[in-house]
mmCIF file of C-alpha atoms in Angstrom:
data_model
loop_
_atom_site.group_PDB
_atom_site.id
_atom_site.type_symbol
_atom_site.label_atom_id
_atom_site.label_comp_id
_atom_site.label_asym_id
_atom_site.label_seq_id
_atom_site.Cartn_x
_atom_site.Cartn_y
_atom_site.Cartn_z
ATOM 1 C CA MET A 25 -0.108 -0.017 -0.027
ATOM 2 C CA PHE A 26 3.146 2.256 1.081
ATOM 3 C CA ASN A 27 4.880 1.527 -2.706
ATOM 4 C CA THR A 28 1.252 2.041 -4.214
ATOM 5 C CA PHE A 29 1.424 5.862 -2.663
ATOM 6 C CA LEU A 30 4.629 6.828 -3.474
ATOM 7 C CA PHE A 31 4.000 5.663 -7.009
ATOM 8 C CA SER A 32 0.729 7.779 -6.907
ATOM 9 C CA LEU A 33 2.924 10.669 -5.240
ATOM 10 C CA SER A 34 5.430 10.584 -8.298
ATOM 11 C CA PHE A 35 3.094 10.082 -10.774
ATOM 12 C CA TYR A 36 1.771 13.923 -9.704
ATOM 13 C CA LEU A 37 5.086 15.275 -8.445
ATOM 14 C CA PHE A 38 7.303 14.103 -12.133
ATOM 15 C CA PRO A 39 5.515 16.916 -13.589
ATOM 16 C CA LEU A 40 5.612 19.445 -11.181
ATOM 17 C CA PHE A 41 9.586 18.761 -11.172
ATOM 18 C CA LEU A 42 9.925 19.535 -14.898
ATOM 19 C CA PHE A 43 7.956 22.390 -14.862
ATOM 20 C CA LEU A 44 10.307 23.856 -12.165
ATOM 21 C CA LEU A 45 13.152 22.828 -13.941
ATOM 22 C CA PHE A 46 12.147 24.228 -17.691
ATOM 23 C CA CYS A 47 11.765 27.448 -15.296
ATOM 24 C CA PHE A 48 15.195 27.269 -13.457
ATOM 25 C CA ARG A 49 16.113 26.923 -17.076
ATOM 26 C CA ASN A 50 15.110 29.876 -18.410
ATOM 27 C CA GLN A 51 15.520 32.080 -15.836
ATOM 28 C CA MET A 52 19.299 31.182 -15.891
ATOM 29 C CA GLY A 53 19.511 31.144 -19.477
ATOM 30 C CA ASN A 54 17.950 34.963 -19.696
ATOM 31 C CA LEU A 55 20.272 35.773 -16.679
ATOM 32 C CA LEU A 56 23.225 34.525 -18.881
ATOM 33 C CA LYS A 57 22.046 36.432 -21.695
ATOM 34 C CA VAL A 58 21.664 39.926 -19.771
ATOM 35 C CA LEU A 59 25.110 39.165 -18.224
ATOM 36 C CA THR A 60 26.902 38.562 -21.926
ATOM 37 C CA CYS A 61 24.478 41.225 -23.390
ATOM 38 C CA THR A 62 25.751 43.678 -20.708
ATOM 39 C CA GLU A 63 29.610 43.256 -20.703
ATOM 40 C CA LEU A 64 29.964 41.725 -24.560
ATOM 41 C CA ASP A 65 27.729 43.539 -26.787
ATOM 42 C CA GLN A 66 27.491 46.512 -25.339
ATOM 43 C CA GLY A 67 30.717 47.567 -24.359
ATOM 44 C CA PRO A 68 32.037 49.849 -21.738
ATOM 45 C CA ASN A 69 29.172 51.715 -20.513
ATOM 46 C CA PHE A 70 29.855 54.821 -18.612
ATOM 47 C CA PHE A 71 28.890 58.481 -19.212
ATOM 48 C CA LEU A 72 31.709 60.899 -21.260
ATOM 49 C CA ASP A 73 30.735 64.074 -20.314
ATOM 50 C CA PHE A 74 31.603 65.911 -23.497
ATOM 51 C CA GLU A 75 29.573 68.941 -22.159
ATOM 52 C CA ASN A 76 31.839 69.740 -19.042
ATOM 53 C CA ALA A 77 34.616 68.022 -18.620
ATOM 54 C CA GLN A 78 37.205 70.117 -17.135
ATOM 55 C CA PRO A 79 41.182 68.963 -16.918
ATOM 56 C CA THR A 80 42.551 67.623 -13.468
ATOM 57 C CA ASP A 81 46.283 68.539 -12.236
ATOM 58 C CA CYS A 82 47.298 65.462 -14.277
ATOM 59 C CA GLU A 83 45.795 66.611 -17.372
ATOM 60 C CA ARG A 84 46.630 70.335 -17.581
ATOM 61 C CA GLU A 85 49.908 70.417 -19.196
ATOM 62 C CA VAL A 86 48.782 68.115 -22.437
ATOM 63 C CA TRP A 87 45.377 69.706 -22.119
ATOM 64 C CA ASN A 88 47.000 73.310 -22.468
ATOM 65 C CA GLN A 89 48.996 72.585 -25.191
ATOM 66 C CA VAL A 90 45.407 70.841 -27.332
ATOM 67 C CA ASN A 91 43.836 73.707 -26.246
ATOM 68 C CA ALA A 92 46.077 76.342 -27.640
ATOM 69 C CA VAL A 93 45.165 74.786 -30.931
ATOM 70 C CA LEU A 94 41.768 74.356 -30.409
ATOM 71 C CA GLN A 95 40.959 77.872 -30.009
ATOM 72 C CA GLU A 96 41.594 78.195 -33.598
ATOM 73 C CA SER A 97 38.833 76.062 -34.737
ATOM 74 C CA GLU A 98 36.439 78.185 -35.007
ATOM 75 C CA SER A 99 38.018 80.547 -37.245
ATOM 76 C CA ILE A 100 39.034 78.078 -39.656
ATOM 77 C CA LEU A 101 35.603 76.750 -40.095
ATOM 78 C CA SER A 102 34.270 80.252 -40.729
ATOM 79 C CA GLY A 103 36.932 80.898 -42.837
ATOM 80 C CA LEU A 104 35.921 78.045 -44.666
ATOM 81 C CA GLN A 105 32.501 78.650 -44.597
ATOM 82 C CA ALA A 106 33.081 82.404 -46.545
ATOM 83 C CA TYR A 107 35.288 80.849 -49.497
ATOM 84 C CA LYS A 108 33.575 82.307 -52.355
ATOM 85 C CA GLY A 109 36.060 81.259 -55.138
ATOM 86 C CA ALA A 110 37.494 83.098 -58.134
ATOM 87 C CA GLY A 111 36.201 81.491 -60.511
ATOM 88 C CA GLN A 112 34.495 84.224 -62.486
ATOM 89 C CA GLU A 113 37.660 86.406 -62.888
ATOM 90 C CA ILE A 114 39.806 82.883 -63.244
ATOM 91 C CA ARG A 115 37.359 82.283 -66.426
ATOM 92 C CA ASP A 116 37.596 85.777 -68.032
ATOM 93 C CA ALA A 117 41.556 85.545 -67.098
ATOM 94 C CA ILE A 118 41.150 81.913 -69.772
ATOM 95 C CA GLN A 119 39.260 83.409 -72.143
ATOM 96 C CA ASN A 120 41.130 86.497 -72.699
ATOM 97 C CA PRO A 121 44.809 85.567 -72.754
ATOM 98 C CA ASN A 122 45.895 88.958 -73.774
ATOM 99 C CA ASP A 123 43.977 91.250 -71.537
ATOM 100 C CA MET A 124 46.857 92.018 -69.132
ATOM 101 C CA LEU A 125 44.322 93.618 -66.929
ATOM 102 C CA LEU A 126 42.091 90.639 -66.391
ATOM 103 C CA GLN A 127 45.065 88.494 -65.944
ATOM 104 C CA GLU A 128 45.691 91.116 -63.177
ATOM 105 C CA ARG A 129 42.250 91.154 -61.750
ATOM 106 C CA ALA A 130 42.356 87.005 -61.571
ATOM 107 C CA TRP A 131 45.604 86.998 -59.566
ATOM 108 C CA ASN A 132 44.902 89.418 -57.175
ATOM 109 C CA SER A 133 41.562 87.367 -56.534
ATOM 110 C CA VAL A 134 43.597 84.481 -55.745
ATOM 111 C CA CYS A 135 46.456 85.476 -54.231
ATOM 112 C CA PRO A 136 44.313 85.932 -50.750
ATOM 113 C CA LEU A 137 42.096 82.769 -50.968
ATOM 114 C CA VAL A 138 45.904 80.456 -51.698
ATOM 115 C CA ILE A 139 47.118 82.359 -48.440
ATOM 116 C CA ARG A 140 44.297 81.391 -46.309
ATOM 117 C CA LEU A 141 44.161 77.991 -48.226
ATOM 118 C CA LYS A 142 47.677 78.392 -46.652
ATOM 119 C CA LYS A 143 46.390 79.149 -42.853
ATOM 120 C CA PHE A 144 43.985 75.298 -43.575
ATOM 121 C CA TYR A 145 47.126 73.380 -44.099
ATOM 122 C CA THR A 146 49.133 74.715 -41.394
ATOM 123 C CA PHE A 147 46.187 73.877 -38.932
ATOM 124 C CA SER A 148 46.171 70.980 -40.243
ATOM 125 C CA LEU A 149 49.852 69.825 -39.306
ATOM 126 C CA LYS A 150 49.041 71.807 -35.480
ATOM 127 C CA LEU A 151 45.872 69.497 -35.245
ATOM 128 C CA GLU A 152 48.555 66.182 -36.285
ATOM 129 C CA GLU A 153 50.555 67.435 -33.454
ATOM 130 C CA ALA A 154 47.979 67.655 -30.886
ATOM 131 C CA LEU A 155 46.471 64.073 -31.387
ATOM 132 C CA LYS A 156 50.002 62.919 -31.609
ATOM 133 C CA SER A 157 50.112 64.223 -27.734
ATOM 134 C CA LEU A 158 46.432 62.904 -26.704
ATOM 135 C CA LEU A 159 47.096 59.682 -28.058
ATOM 136 C CA GLU A 160 50.277 59.198 -25.988
ATOM 137 C CA SER A 161 48.534 60.142 -22.704
ATOM 138 C CA LEU A 162 45.452 58.085 -23.385
ATOM 139 C CA THR A 163 47.438 54.659 -24.580
ATOM 140 C CA CYS A 164 49.961 54.970 -22.052
ATOM 141 C CA PRO A 165 50.756 51.921 -19.486
ATOM 142 C CA PRO A 166 49.622 50.736 -16.787
ATOM 143 C CA HIS A 167 45.906 52.037 -17.195
ATOM 144 C CA THR A 168 43.638 50.342 -19.753
ATOM 145 C CA PRO A 169 41.962 52.031 -22.686
ATOM 146 C CA THR A 170 38.701 51.989 -20.546
ATOM 147 C CA GLN A 171 40.482 53.564 -17.376
ATOM 148 C CA HIS A 172 42.103 56.744 -18.703
ATOM 149 C CA LEU A 173 38.834 57.598 -21.191
ATOM 150 C CA GLU A 174 36.846 57.781 -16.956
ATOM 151 C CA ARG A 175 40.119 58.629 -15.614
ATOM 152 C CA GLU A 176 41.209 61.635 -17.701
ATOM 153 C CA GLN A 177 37.907 62.899 -19.616
ATOM 154 C CA ALA A 178 39.342 66.216 -20.364
ATOM 155 C CA LEU A 179 41.394 64.751 -22.722
ATOM 156 C CA ALA A 180 39.043 62.685 -24.284
ATOM 157 C CA LYS A 181 36.781 65.845 -24.546
ATOM 158 C CA GLN A 182 39.501 67.749 -26.727
ATOM 159 C CA PHE A 183 39.996 64.094 -28.891
ATOM 160 C CA ALA A 184 36.063 64.218 -29.577
ATOM 161 C CA GLU A 185 36.320 67.793 -30.467
ATOM 162 C CA ILE A 186 39.332 67.530 -32.751
ATOM 163 C CA LEU A 187 37.458 64.510 -34.734
ATOM 164 C CA HIS A 188 34.502 66.907 -34.458
ATOM 165 C CA PHE A 189 35.978 69.830 -36.130
ATOM 166 C CA THR A 190 37.496 67.302 -38.434
ATOM 167 C CA LEU A 191 34.004 65.933 -39.842
ATOM 168 C CA ARG A 192 33.056 69.529 -39.871
ATOM 169 C CA PHE A 193 35.665 71.069 -42.277
ATOM 170 C CA ASP A 194 35.702 67.649 -44.555
ATOM 171 C CA GLU A 195 32.304 67.946 -45.503
ATOM 172 C CA LEU A 196 32.269 71.808 -45.963
ATOM 173 C CA LYS A 197 35.342 71.902 -48.075
ATOM 174 C CA MET A 198 33.736 68.804 -50.329
ATOM 175 C CA ARG A 199 30.900 70.931 -50.775
ATOM 176 C CA ILE A 200 33.397 73.678 -52.348
ATOM 177 C CA PRO A 201 34.991 72.753 -55.652
ATOM 178 C CA ALA A 202 36.331 76.439 -56.117
ATOM 179 C CA ILE A 203 39.327 75.476 -53.943
ATOM 180 C CA GLN A 204 40.962 73.058 -56.030
ATOM 181 C CA ASN A 205 40.225 75.471 -59.295
ATOM 182 C CA ASP A 206 41.880 78.362 -57.467
ATOM 183 C CA PHE A 207 44.759 76.525 -56.004
ATOM 184 C CA SER A 208 45.449 75.100 -59.663
ATOM 185 C CA TYR A 209 45.063 78.609 -61.650
ATOM 186 C CA TYR A 210 47.779 79.651 -59.027
ATOM 187 C CA ARG A 211 50.131 76.636 -59.959
ATOM 188 C CA ARG A 212 50.024 76.792 -63.217
ATOM 189 C CA THR A 213 50.346 80.690 -63.441
ATOM 190 C CA ILE A 214 53.390 80.679 -61.064
ATOM 191 C CA SER A 215 55.162 77.513 -62.976
ATOM 192 C CA ARG A 216 54.301 79.362 -66.444
ATOM 193 C CA ASN A 217 55.836 82.433 -65.723
ATOM 194 C CA ARG A 218 52.645 84.350 -66.708
ATOM 195 C CA ILE A 219 52.706 86.779 -63.641
ATOM 196 C CA ASN A 220 55.624 89.186 -65.354
ATOM 197 C CA ASN A 221 54.869 92.855 -63.174
ATOM 198 C CA MET A 222 52.292 91.360 -61.101
ATOM 199 C CA ASN A 223 52.565 91.003 -57.028
ATOM 200 C CA LEU A 224 55.139 88.134 -56.716
ATOM 201 C CA ASP A 225 55.049 89.219 -52.684
ATOM 202 C CA ILE A 226 52.709 85.418 -52.225
ATOM 203 C CA GLU A 227 55.499 83.525 -53.421
ATOM 204 C CA ASN A 228 57.149 83.994 -49.918
ATOM 205 C CA GLU A 229 54.199 82.208 -48.808
ATOM 206 C CA VAL A 230 53.314 79.972 -51.056
ATOM 207 C CA ASN A 231 56.903 78.366 -52.795
ATOM 208 C CA ASN A 232 57.046 75.964 -54.868
ATOM 209 C CA GLU A 233 57.677 73.152 -52.042
ATOM 210 C CA MET A 234 54.681 74.621 -50.041
ATOM 211 C CA ALA A 235 52.369 74.847 -52.875
ATOM 212 C CA ASN A 236 52.969 71.000 -53.623
ATOM 213 C CA ARG A 237 52.390 69.797 -50.400
ATOM 214 C CA MET A 238 49.345 71.729 -49.980
ATOM 215 C CA SER A 239 48.370 70.475 -53.618
ATOM 216 C CA LEU A 240 48.221 66.810 -52.259
ATOM 217 C CA PHE A 241 46.421 67.993 -49.201
ATOM 218 C CA TYR A 242 43.251 69.560 -51.420
ATOM 219 C CA ALA A 243 43.207 66.691 -53.519
ATOM 220 C CA GLU A 244 42.154 64.211 -50.671
ATOM 221 C CA ALA A 245 38.412 64.339 -50.581
ATOM 222 C CA THR A 246 38.642 64.757 -46.835
ATOM 223 C CA PRO A 247 42.244 66.060 -46.319
ATOM 224 C CA MET A 248 41.707 66.649 -42.355
ATOM 225 C CA LEU A 249 40.518 63.140 -42.017
ATOM 226 C CA LYS A 250 43.261 61.803 -43.852
ATOM 227 C CA THR A 251 45.412 64.158 -41.796
ATOM 228 C CA LEU A 252 44.254 62.034 -38.597
ATOM 229 C CA SER A 253 44.591 59.032 -40.129
ATOM 230 C CA THR A 254 48.041 59.334 -41.123
ATOM 231 C CA ALA A 255 48.803 60.738 -37.843
ATOM 232 C CA THR A 256 47.417 57.917 -35.718
ATOM 233 C CA THR A 257 48.948 55.262 -38.241
ATOM 234 C CA ASN A 258 52.257 56.582 -37.446
ATOM 235 C CA PHE A 259 51.814 57.050 -34.218
ATOM 236 C CA VAL A 260 51.331 53.189 -33.799
ATOM 237 C CA THR A 261 54.572 52.892 -35.954
ATOM 238 C CA GLU A 262 56.484 55.426 -34.094
ATOM 239 C CA ASN A 263 55.880 53.786 -30.726
ATOM 240 C CA LYS A 264 57.048 50.163 -31.464
ATOM 241 C CA THR A 265 57.226 49.356 -27.813
ATOM 242 C CA LEU A 266 53.501 50.207 -27.273
ATOM 243 C CA PRO A 267 51.309 47.461 -28.044
ATOM 244 C CA LEU A 268 49.208 47.926 -31.687
ATOM 245 C CA GLU A 269 46.048 46.978 -29.140
ATOM 246 C CA ASN A 270 46.470 50.248 -26.519
ATOM 247 C CA THR A 271 45.706 52.362 -29.839
ATOM 248 C CA THR A 272 42.767 50.291 -31.546
ATOM 249 C CA ASP A 273 41.179 49.221 -28.203
ATOM 250 C CA CYS A 274 41.371 53.343 -26.892
ATOM 251 C CA LEU A 275 39.540 53.891 -30.305
ATOM 252 C CA SER A 276 37.161 51.159 -30.109
ATOM 253 C CA THR A 277 36.197 52.105 -26.498
ATOM 254 C CA MET A 278 35.297 55.486 -27.445
ATOM 255 C CA ALA A 279 33.098 54.350 -30.465
ATOM 256 C CA SER A 280 31.037 52.044 -28.531
ATOM 257 C CA VAL A 281 31.002 54.431 -25.287
ATOM 258 C CA CYS A 282 29.505 56.896 -28.015
ATOM 259 C CA LYS A 283 26.940 54.224 -29.595
ATOM 260 C CA VAL A 284 25.570 53.343 -25.461
ATOM 261 C CA MET A 285 25.182 57.122 -25.479
ATOM 262 C CA LEU A 286 23.464 57.533 -28.240
ATOM 263 C CA GLU A 287 20.939 54.806 -27.770
ATOM 264 C CA THR A 288 20.566 55.468 -23.909
ATOM 265 C CA PRO A 289 17.846 58.042 -22.839
ATOM 266 C CA GLU A 290 19.132 58.063 -19.971
ATOM 267 C CA TYR A 291 22.457 59.625 -21.341
ATOM 268 C CA THR A 292 21.043 61.260 -24.033
ATOM 269 C CA SER A 293 18.629 63.345 -20.854
ATOM 270 C CA ARG A 294 21.617 64.699 -19.683
ATOM 271 C CA PHE A 295 23.091 66.647 -22.621
ATOM 272 C CA ASN A 296 22.528 70.148 -22.227
ATOM 273 C CA SER A 297 21.987 70.712 -25.856
ATOM 274 C CA GLU A 298 20.919 69.241 -28.976
ATOM 275 C CA ASP A 299 23.987 69.708 -30.604
ATOM 276 C CA THR A 300 25.776 67.164 -28.038
ATOM 277 C CA LEU A 301 23.906 64.419 -29.914
ATOM 278 C CA LEU A 302 24.893 65.058 -33.570
ATOM 279 C CA PHE A 303 28.879 65.934 -31.466
ATOM 280 C CA CYS A 304 28.237 62.698 -30.080
ATOM 281 C CA MET A 305 27.529 61.089 -33.814
ATOM 282 C CA ARG A 306 30.414 62.446 -35.774
ATOM 283 C CA VAL A 307 33.039 61.569 -32.881
ATOM 284 C CA MET A 308 31.648 57.816 -33.187
ATOM 285 C CA VAL A 309 32.155 57.855 -36.927
ATOM 286 C CA GLY A 310 35.861 59.728 -36.538
ATOM 287 C CA VAL A 311 36.992 57.408 -34.333
ATOM 288 C CA ILE A 312 35.286 53.902 -36.352
ATOM 289 C CA ILE A 313 37.341 55.849 -39.257
ATOM 290 C CA LEU A 314 40.612 55.869 -37.522
ATOM 291 C CA TYR A 315 40.012 51.867 -35.891
ATOM 292 C CA ASP A 316 39.182 51.075 -39.831
ATOM 293 C CA HIS A 317 42.449 52.753 -40.670
ATOM 294 C CA VAL A 318 45.113 51.860 -38.306
ATOM 295 C CA HIS A 319 44.003 47.909 -37.262
ATOM 296 C CA PRO A 320 45.057 45.457 -39.657
ATOM 297 C CA ASN A 321 41.480 43.622 -40.061
ATOM 298 C CA GLY A 322 39.676 46.552 -40.196
ATOM 299 C CA ALA A 323 36.293 48.117 -38.071
ATOM 300 C CA PHE A 324 33.880 45.809 -40.187
ATOM 301 C CA ASN A 325 35.202 42.422 -39.475
ATOM 302 C CA LYS A 326 33.734 40.080 -37.653
ATOM 303 C CA SER A 327 36.213 39.960 -35.445
ATOM 304 C CA SER A 328 36.290 43.764 -34.722
ATOM 305 C CA LYS A 329 35.657 44.931 -31.458
ATOM 306 C CA ILE A 330 33.181 47.978 -32.503
ATOM 307 C CA ASP A 331 29.666 46.959 -33.207
ATOM 308 C CA MET A 332 29.493 48.030 -36.461
ATOM 309 C CA LYS A 333 25.494 46.953 -36.661
ATOM 310 C CA GLY A 334 24.585 48.771 -33.338
ATOM 311 C CA CYS A 335 26.861 52.288 -34.590
ATOM 312 C CA ILE A 336 24.953 51.905 -38.078
ATOM 313 C CA LYS A 337 21.741 51.335 -36.879
ATOM 314 C CA VAL A 338 21.798 54.287 -34.208
ATOM 315 C CA LEU A 339 22.943 56.496 -36.929
ATOM 316 C CA LYS A 340 19.944 55.263 -39.006
ATOM 317 C CA ASP A 341 17.529 55.560 -36.252
ATOM 318 C CA GLN A 342 18.127 59.893 -36.628
ATOM 319 C CA PRO A 343 17.048 62.187 -38.945
ATOM 320 C CA ALA A 344 18.548 61.562 -42.404
ATOM 321 C CA ASP A 345 19.719 65.362 -43.088
ATOM 322 C CA ASN A 346 21.428 64.992 -39.653
ATOM 323 C CA VAL A 347 23.324 61.699 -40.735
ATOM 324 C CA GLU A 348 23.597 61.391 -44.374
ATOM 325 C CA GLY A 349 27.040 62.716 -44.315
ATOM 326 C CA LEU A 350 28.070 60.709 -41.725
ATOM 327 C CA LEU A 351 26.425 57.311 -42.956
ATOM 328 C CA ASN A 352 29.024 58.706 -46.759
ATOM 329 C CA ALA A 353 31.527 59.499 -44.521
ATOM 330 C CA LEU A 354 31.423 55.832 -43.389
ATOM 331 C CA LYS A 355 31.110 54.479 -47.020
ATOM 332 C CA PHE A 356 34.141 56.442 -48.900
ATOM 333 C CA THR A 357 36.634 57.115 -46.084
ATOM 334 C CA THR A 358 36.970 53.904 -44.771
ATOM 335 C CA LYS A 359 39.229 51.258 -46.138
ATOM 336 C CA HIS A 360 37.734 47.780 -45.269
ATOM 337 C CA LEU A 361 34.329 48.116 -46.205
ATOM 338 C CA ASN A 362 34.607 46.556 -49.558
ATOM 339 C CA ASP A 363 36.925 43.432 -48.156
ATOM 340 C CA GLU A 364 35.450 40.180 -48.581
ATOM 341 C CA SER A 365 35.626 39.882 -44.516
ATOM 342 C CA THR A 366 32.649 42.254 -44.376
ATOM 343 C CA PRO A 367 29.530 40.581 -43.648
ATOM 344 C CA LYS A 368 27.020 41.168 -46.335
ATOM 345 C CA ASN A 369 24.386 42.964 -43.866
ATOM 346 C CA ILE A 370 26.602 45.448 -43.007
ATOM 347 C CA ARG A 371 27.523 46.159 -46.457
ATOM 348 C CA THR A 372 23.222 46.230 -47.271
ATOM 349 C CA MET A 373 22.590 48.710 -44.496
ATOM 350 C CA LEU A 374 25.020 51.457 -45.367
ATOM 351 C CA GLN A 375 23.931 51.323 -49.267
#
């Protein structure tokens, strides 16, 4: 009788046991999923105060050096935005080669523009040095890139400001074809010695060697971004004792932090200005492009430490007018997008 009772009890309890086991397994699965998602998929999760970060005593020296460069950035952008070119004067001079009055008029229109273009180019060299100083500070042992970015937020903010300026400059430059036309006319006129008695003082400002370097700079679709990419690559090459991962992890961490900030309402609600949202997007795209140029496998590879699918989704969730230039930057200024190792879904998202 007792055996019969046990059998009956087990008959009813066994399904209950299976049900509890199933629930426990599901809960554990969800817990593991949360942990995995938090630690691996989302990446570093902290707020980078792009609006208010102030330098600590440890950051002060580098911060002052970089700040002196960044203070020029707005005047550089204003100068580029106001660039009108000398297209009409150049056309008149070319169509009337024997009219010295028109030749002189074109030359006098182009010279101040060339001086301005030299100022932009010279600023790119200052920006290159500033970037190297920041990379030295944000990648040096014994701290990890995440620790650096959390501890040295004022330097991280300056790094972000350099990237923000760079993408803004290049977006503007791509809309001004007059830049290359003006500079080409200047070089042709100098080389053919067709200026005769015209003002030659400009040759002291922009001699042949300087003109060659400026020509290479402006031939790039995105010259400032090219400068930063080269500077970052050179930084890695020149610092042979510093592991490559220190630099690439700094870039990927910054991309991950920007992505998390953009997709987390708790973080975006802390922005005091709507402009900070676009600032954050530009910075994310900028570090992705640098990472893609510096890392041997690029940013789009499955082994990349940057969640490219997530980053592109964050951009596509924004108004199209705000992100068209940024999506184009990922399409046209990265190095590895069209590699065979790039997943098809990533390429499709950027089409």
